[in-house]
C-alpha positions as protocol buffer text, in pm:
chain_id: "A"
residue {
  index: 1
  type: MET
  ca { x: 0 y: 0 z: 0 }
}
residue {
  index: 2
  type: SER
  ca { x: 141 y: 335 z: -96 }
}
residue {
  index: 3
  type: ILE
  ca { x: 52 y: 653 z: 85 }
}
residue {
  index: 4
  type: VAL
  ca { x: -19 y: 954 z: -132 }
}
residue {
  index: 5
  type: ILE
  ca { x: -42 y: 1291 z: 38 }
}
residue {
  index: 6
  type: GLY
  ca { x: -307 y: 1482 z: -149 }
}
residue {
  index: 7
  type: THR
  ca { x: -455 y: 1824 z: -102 }
}
residue {
  index: 8
  type: SER
  ca { x: -714 y: 1686 z: 144 }
}
residue {
  index: 9
  type: TYR
  ca { x: -438 y: 1574 z: 380 }
}
residue {
  index: 10
  type: VAL
  ca { x: -296 y: 1927 z: 392 }
}
residue {
  index: 11
  type: TRP
  ca { x: -591 y: 2021 z: 615 }
}
residue {
  index: 12
  type: ASN
  ca { x: -475 y: 1757 z: 863 }
}
residue {
  index: 13
  type: ILE
  ca { x: -131 y: 1916 z: 871 }
}
residue {
  index: 14
  type: VAL
  ca { x: -290 y: 2258 z: 921 }
}
residue {
  index: 15
  type: THR
  ca { x: -511 y: 2120 z: 1199 }
}
residue {
  index: 16
  type: ALA
  ca { x: -216 y: 1958 z: 1380 }
}
residue {
  index: 17
  type: THR
  ca { x: -20 y: 2281 z: 1349 }
}
residue {
  index: 18
  type: VAL
  ca { x: -305 y: 2489 z: 1493 }
}
residue {
  index: 19
  type: MET
  ca { x: -328 y: 2243 z: 1785 }
}
residue {
  index: 20
  type: GLY
  ca { x: 38 y: 2310 z: 1862 }
}
residue {
  index: 21
  type: LEU
  ca { x: -5 y: 2686 z: 1827 }
}
residue {
  index: 22
  type: GLN
  ca { x: -308 y: 2678 z: 2055 }
}
residue {
  index: 23
  type: THR
  ca { x: -109 y: 2496 z: 2322 }
}
residue {
  index: 24
  type: ALA
  ca { x: 177 y: 2742 z: 2287 }
}
residue {
  index: 25
  type: GLY
  ca { x: -68 y: 3031 z: 2310 }
}
residue {
  index: 26
  type: PHE
  ca { x: -212 y: 2912 z: 2639 }
}
residue {
  index: 27
  type: ALA
  ca { x: 139 y: 2844 z: 2769 }
}
residue {
  index: 28
  type: GLY
  ca { x: 216 y: 3208 z: 2689 }
}
residue {
  index: 29
  type: CYS
  ca { x: -96 y: 3315 z: 2877 }
}
residue {
  index: 30
  type: ALA
  ca { x: 19 y: 3116 z: 3180 }
}
residue {
  index: 31
  type: SER
  ca { x: 363 y: 3280 z: 3162 }
}
residue {
  index: 32
  type: ARG
  ca { x: 212 y: 3628 z: 3136 }
}
residue {
  index: 33
  type: GLN
  ca { x: -8 y: 3542 z: 3433 }
}
residue {
  index: 34
  type: LYS
  ca { x: 303 y: 3465 z: 3639 }
}
residue {
  index: 35
  type: ALA
  ca { x: 457 y: 3797 z: 3536 }
}
residue {
  index: 36
  type: ARG
  ca { x: 138 y: 3988 z: 3618 }
}
residue {
  index: 37
  type: LEU
  ca { x: 128 y: 3831 z: 3964 }
}
residue {
  index: 38
  type: ASP
  ca { x: 501 y: 3905 z: 4009 }
}
residue {
  index: 39
  type: LEU
  ca { x: 593 y: 3538 z: 4041 }
}
residue {
  index: 40
  type: PRO
  ca { x: 923 y: 3386 z: 3929 }
}
residue {
  index: 41
  type: HIS
  ca { x: 911 y: 3192 z: 3604 }
}
residue {
  index: 42
  type: SER
  ca { x: 969 y: 2866 z: 3792 }
}
residue {
  index: 43
  type: ALA
  ca { x: 666 y: 2913 z: 4021 }
}
residue {
  index: 44
  type: GLU
  ca { x: 421 y: 2623 z: 4030 }
}
residue {
  index: 45
  type: VAL
  ca { x: 87 y: 2562 z: 4194 }
}
residue {
  index: 46
  type: GLY
  ca { x: 143 y: 2506 z: 4566 }
}
residue {
  index: 47
  type: SER
  ca { x: 502 y: 2639 z: 4559 }
}
residue {
  index: 48
  type: ARG
  ca { x: 648 y: 2877 z: 4816 }
}
residue {
  index: 49
  type: ALA
  ca { x: 639 y: 3157 z: 4560 }
}
residue {
  index: 50
  type: ALA
  ca { x: 263 y: 3110 z: 4516 }
}
residue {
  index: 51
  type: GLU
  ca { x: 206 y: 3126 z: 4893 }
}
residue {
  index: 52
  type: LYS
  ca { x: 233 y: 3507 z: 4889 }
}
residue {
  index: 53
  type: LEU
  ca { x: -75 y: 3537 z: 4666 }
}
residue {
  index: 54
  type: SER
  ca { x: -420 y: 3626 z: 4793 }
}
residue {
  index: 55
  type: ASP
  ca { x: -682 y: 3350 z: 4770 }
}
residue {
  index: 56
  type: ASP
  ca { x: -833 y: 3504 z: 4456 }
}
residue {
  index: 57
  type: GLN
  ca { x: -494 y: 3542 z: 4289 }
}
residue {
  index: 58
  type: ASN
  ca { x: -398 y: 3186 z: 4382 }
}
residue {
  index: 59
  type: GLU
  ca { x: -724 y: 3054 z: 4235 }
}
residue {
  index: 60
  type: GLU
  ca { x: -666 y: 3246 z: 3912 }
}
residue {
  index: 61
  type: PHE
  ca { x: -304 y: 3129 z: 3893 }
}
residue {
  index: 62
  type: THR
  ca { x: -410 y: 2768 z: 3955 }
}
residue {
  index: 63
  type: ARG
  ca { x: -671 y: 2782 z: 3677 }
}
residue {
  index: 64
  type: PHE
  ca { x: -420 y: 2911 z: 3421 }
}
residue {
  index: 65
  type: GLN
  ca { x: -170 y: 2644 z: 3519 }
}
residue {
  index: 66
  type: LYS
  ca { x: -428 y: 2364 z: 3500 }
}
residue {
  index: 67
  type: VAL
  ca { x: -546 y: 2478 z: 3157 }
}
residue {
  index: 68
  type: ASN
  ca { x: -188 y: 2487 z: 3034 }
}
residue {
  index: 69
  type: GLN
  ca { x: -112 y: 2141 z: 3175 }
}
residue {
  index: 70
  type: SER
  ca { x: -429 y: 1998 z: 3022 }
}
residue {
  index: 71
  type: HIS
  ca { x: -325 y: 2129 z: 2680 }
}
residue {
  index: 72
  type: VAL
  ca { x: 21 y: 1978 z: 2716 }
}
residue {
  index: 73
  type: ASP
  ca { x: -115 y: 1642 z: 2835 }
}
residue {
  index: 74
  type: TYR
  ca { x: -351 y: 1591 z: 2541 }
}
residue {
  index: 75
  type: LEU
  ca { x: -148 y: 1751 z: 2260 }
}
residue {
  index: 76
  type: PRO
  ca { x: 49 y: 1436 z: 2159 }
}
residue {
  index: 77
  type: LEU
  ca { x: -267 y: 1226 z: 2142 }
}
residue {
  index: 78
  type: ALA
  ca { x: -462 y: 1487 z: 1947 }
}
residue {
  index: 79
  type: GLN
  ca { x: -187 y: 1568 z: 1698 }
}
residue {
  index: 80
  type: SER
  ca { x: -84 y: 1211 z: 1629 }
}
residue {
  index: 81
  type: SER
  ca { x: -446 y: 1102 z: 1595 }
}
residue {
  index: 82
  type: VAL
  ca { x: -535 y: 1374 z: 1346 }
}
residue {
  index: 83
  type: LEU
  ca { x: -227 y: 1294 z: 1137 }
}
residue {
  index: 84
  type: LEU
  ca { x: -271 y: 915 z: 1147 }
}
residue {
  index: 85
  type: ALA
  ca { x: -647 y: 917 z: 1090 }
}
residue {
  index: 86
  type: GLY
  ca { x: -587 y: 1164 z: 808 }
}
residue {
  index: 87
  type: LEU
  ca { x: -389 y: 903 z: 617 }
}
residue {
  index: 88
  type: PHE
  ca { x: -709 y: 702 z: 577 }
}
residue {
  index: 89
  type: TYR
  ca { x: -988 y: 960 z: 616 }
}
residue {
  index: 90
  type: PRO
  ca { x: -845 y: 1307 z: 556 }
}
residue {
  index: 91
  type: LYS
  ca { x: -1169 y: 1507 z: 556 }
}
residue {
  index: 92
  type: LEU
  ca { x: -1324 y: 1328 z: 854 }
}
residue {
  index: 93
  type: SER
  ca { x: -1012 y: 1369 z: 1063 }
}
residue {
  index: 94
  type: ALA
  ca { x: -967 y: 1735 z: 967 }
}
residue {
  index: 95
  type: TYR
  ca { x: -1324 y: 1807 z: 1078 }
}
residue {
  index: 96
  type: ALA
  ca { x: -1276 y: 1608 z: 1399 }
}
residue {
  index: 97
  type: GLY
  ca { x: -951 y: 1796 z: 1461 }
}
residue {
  index: 98
  type: ALA
  ca { x: -1130 y: 2127 z: 1411 }
}
residue {
  index: 99
  type: GLY
  ca { x: -1393 y: 2012 z: 1663 }
}
residue {
  index: 100
  type: TYR
  ca { x: -1113 y: 1932 z: 1906 }
}
residue {
  index: 101
  type: ILE
  ca { x: -958 y: 2279 z: 1861 }
}
residue {
  index: 102
  type: LEU
  ca { x: -1295 y: 2447 z: 1917 }
}
residue {
  index: 103
  type: GLY
  ca { x: -1365 y: 2229 z: 2221 }
}
residue {
  index: 104
  type: ARG
  ca { x: -1021 y: 2296 z: 2365 }
}
residue {
  index: 105
  type: PHE
  ca { x: -1079 y: 2672 z: 2328 }
}
residue {
  index: 106
  type: ILE
  ca { x: -1423 y: 2656 z: 2494 }
}
residue {
  index: 107
  type: TYR
  ca { x: -1282 y: 2431 z: 2769 }
}
residue {
  index: 108
  type: SER
  ca { x: -993 y: 2668 z: 2840 }
}
residue {
  index: 109
  type: ILE
  ca { x: -1192 y: 2991 z: 2849 }
}
residue {
  index: 110
  type: GLY
  ca { x: -1467 y: 2827 z: 3055 }
}
residue {
  index: 111
  type: TYR
  ca { x: -1221 y: 2687 z: 3307 }
}
residue {
  index: 112
  type: ILE
  ca { x: -1032 y: 3015 z: 3344 }
}
residue {
  index: 113
  type: LYS
  ca { x: -1350 y: 3219 z: 3387 }
}
residue {
  index: 114
  type: CYS
  ca { x: -1573 y: 2981 z: 3589 }
}
residue {
  index: 115
  type: GLY
  ca { x: -1346 y: 2715 z: 3735 }
}
residue {
  index: 116
  type: PRO
  ca { x: -1414 y: 2341 z: 3700 }
}
residue {
  index: 117
  type: GLU
  ca { x: -1782 y: 2400 z: 3618 }
}
residue {
  index: 118
  type: GLY
  ca { x: -1691 y: 2598 z: 3306 }
}
residue {
  index: 119
  type: ARG
  ca { x: -1493 y: 2324 z: 3136 }
}
residue {
  index: 120
  type: LYS
  ca { x: -1788 y: 2090 z: 3076 }
}
residue {
  index: 121
  type: TYR
  ca { x: -1902 y: 2267 z: 2758 }
}
residue {
  index: 122
  type: GLY
  ca { x: -1568 y: 2218 z: 2589 }
}
residue {
  index: 123
  type: VAL
  ca { x: -1567 y: 1848 z: 2677 }
}
residue {
  index: 124
  type: PHE
  ca { x: -1880 y: 1806 z: 2461 }
}
residue {
  index: 125
  type: PHE
  ca { x: -1657 y: 1877 z: 2161 }
}
residue {
  index: 126
  type: ILE
  ca { x: -1327 y: 1728 z: 2281 }
}
residue {
  index: 127
  type: CYS
  ca { x: -1443 y: 1375 z: 2367 }
}
residue {
  index: 128
  type: PRO
  ca { x: -1634 y: 1298 z: 2045 }
}
residue {
  index: 129
  type: SER
  ca { x: -1347 y: 1442 z: 1842 }
}
residue {
  index: 130
  type: ILE
  ca { x: -1084 y: 1224 z: 2011 }
}
residue {
  index: 131
  type: ILE
  ca { x: -1305 y: 914 z: 1988 }
}
residue {
  index: 132
  type: THR
  ca { x: -1362 y: 982 z: 1617 }
}
residue {
  index: 133
  type: LEU
  ca { x: -991 y: 1031 z: 1552 }
}
residue {
  index: 134
  type: LEU
  ca { x: -886 y: 718 z: 1741 }
}
residue {
  index: 135
  type: GLY
  ca { x: -1162 y: 513 z: 1580 }
}
residue {
  index: 136
  type: ALA
  ca { x: -1071 y: 631 z: 1229 }
}
residue {
  index: 137
  type: SER
  ca { x: -702 y: 553 z: 1294 }
}
residue {
  index: 138
  type: LEU
  ca { x: -774 y: 203 z: 1417 }
}
residue {
  index: 139
  type: TYR
  ca { x: -1038 y: 121 z: 1158 }
}
residue {
  index: 140
  type: GLY
  ca { x: -821 y: 254 z: 875 }
}
residue {
  index: 141
  type: SER
  ca { x: -526 y: 50 z: 1002 }
}
residue {
  index: 142
  type: PHE
  ca { x: -729 y: -269 z: 1035 }
}
residue {
  index: 143
  type: LYS
  ca { x: -879 y: -214 z: 692 }
}
residue {
  index: 144
  type: ALA
  ca { x: -533 y: -164 z: 539 }
}
residue {
  index: 145
  type: LEU
  ca { x: -421 y: -491 z: 701 }
}
residue {
  index: 146
  type: SER
  ca { x: -732 y: -666 z: 559 }
}
residue {
  index: 147
  type: LEU
  ca { x: -854 y: -748 z: 909 }
}
residue {
  index: 148
  type: VAL
  ca { x: -1194 y: -591 z: 845 }
}
């Protein structure tokens, strides 16, 4: 089986790139948050540096850090899935990747503004997108191996 990268697959590359940029963007927001709160760059949630913050500032700092960590945790899965599924189903995986990006944005803004309650709306987009990408990757692989 030969793999031909056509114009449809380019959207998968664009989607994976935007996922990386989105993660970098929220990492930048977390860094600017540290600077705004006059924390050292190495400050983490629960560190001695964060102890000097008021309760409201600590809550805000914690939310930014958790959003950033969530992006970093899921980025490898999301990017690899959109690229692998795109080999077999380029349009489906590009749309699912776009749904993931939208969901990740809604999740992040909701969590930063409202705390844990605000992230649930983004999950409605993230979970189906990841399931679709993983399913398309596996099904495409099994089909290419003549197992289905």
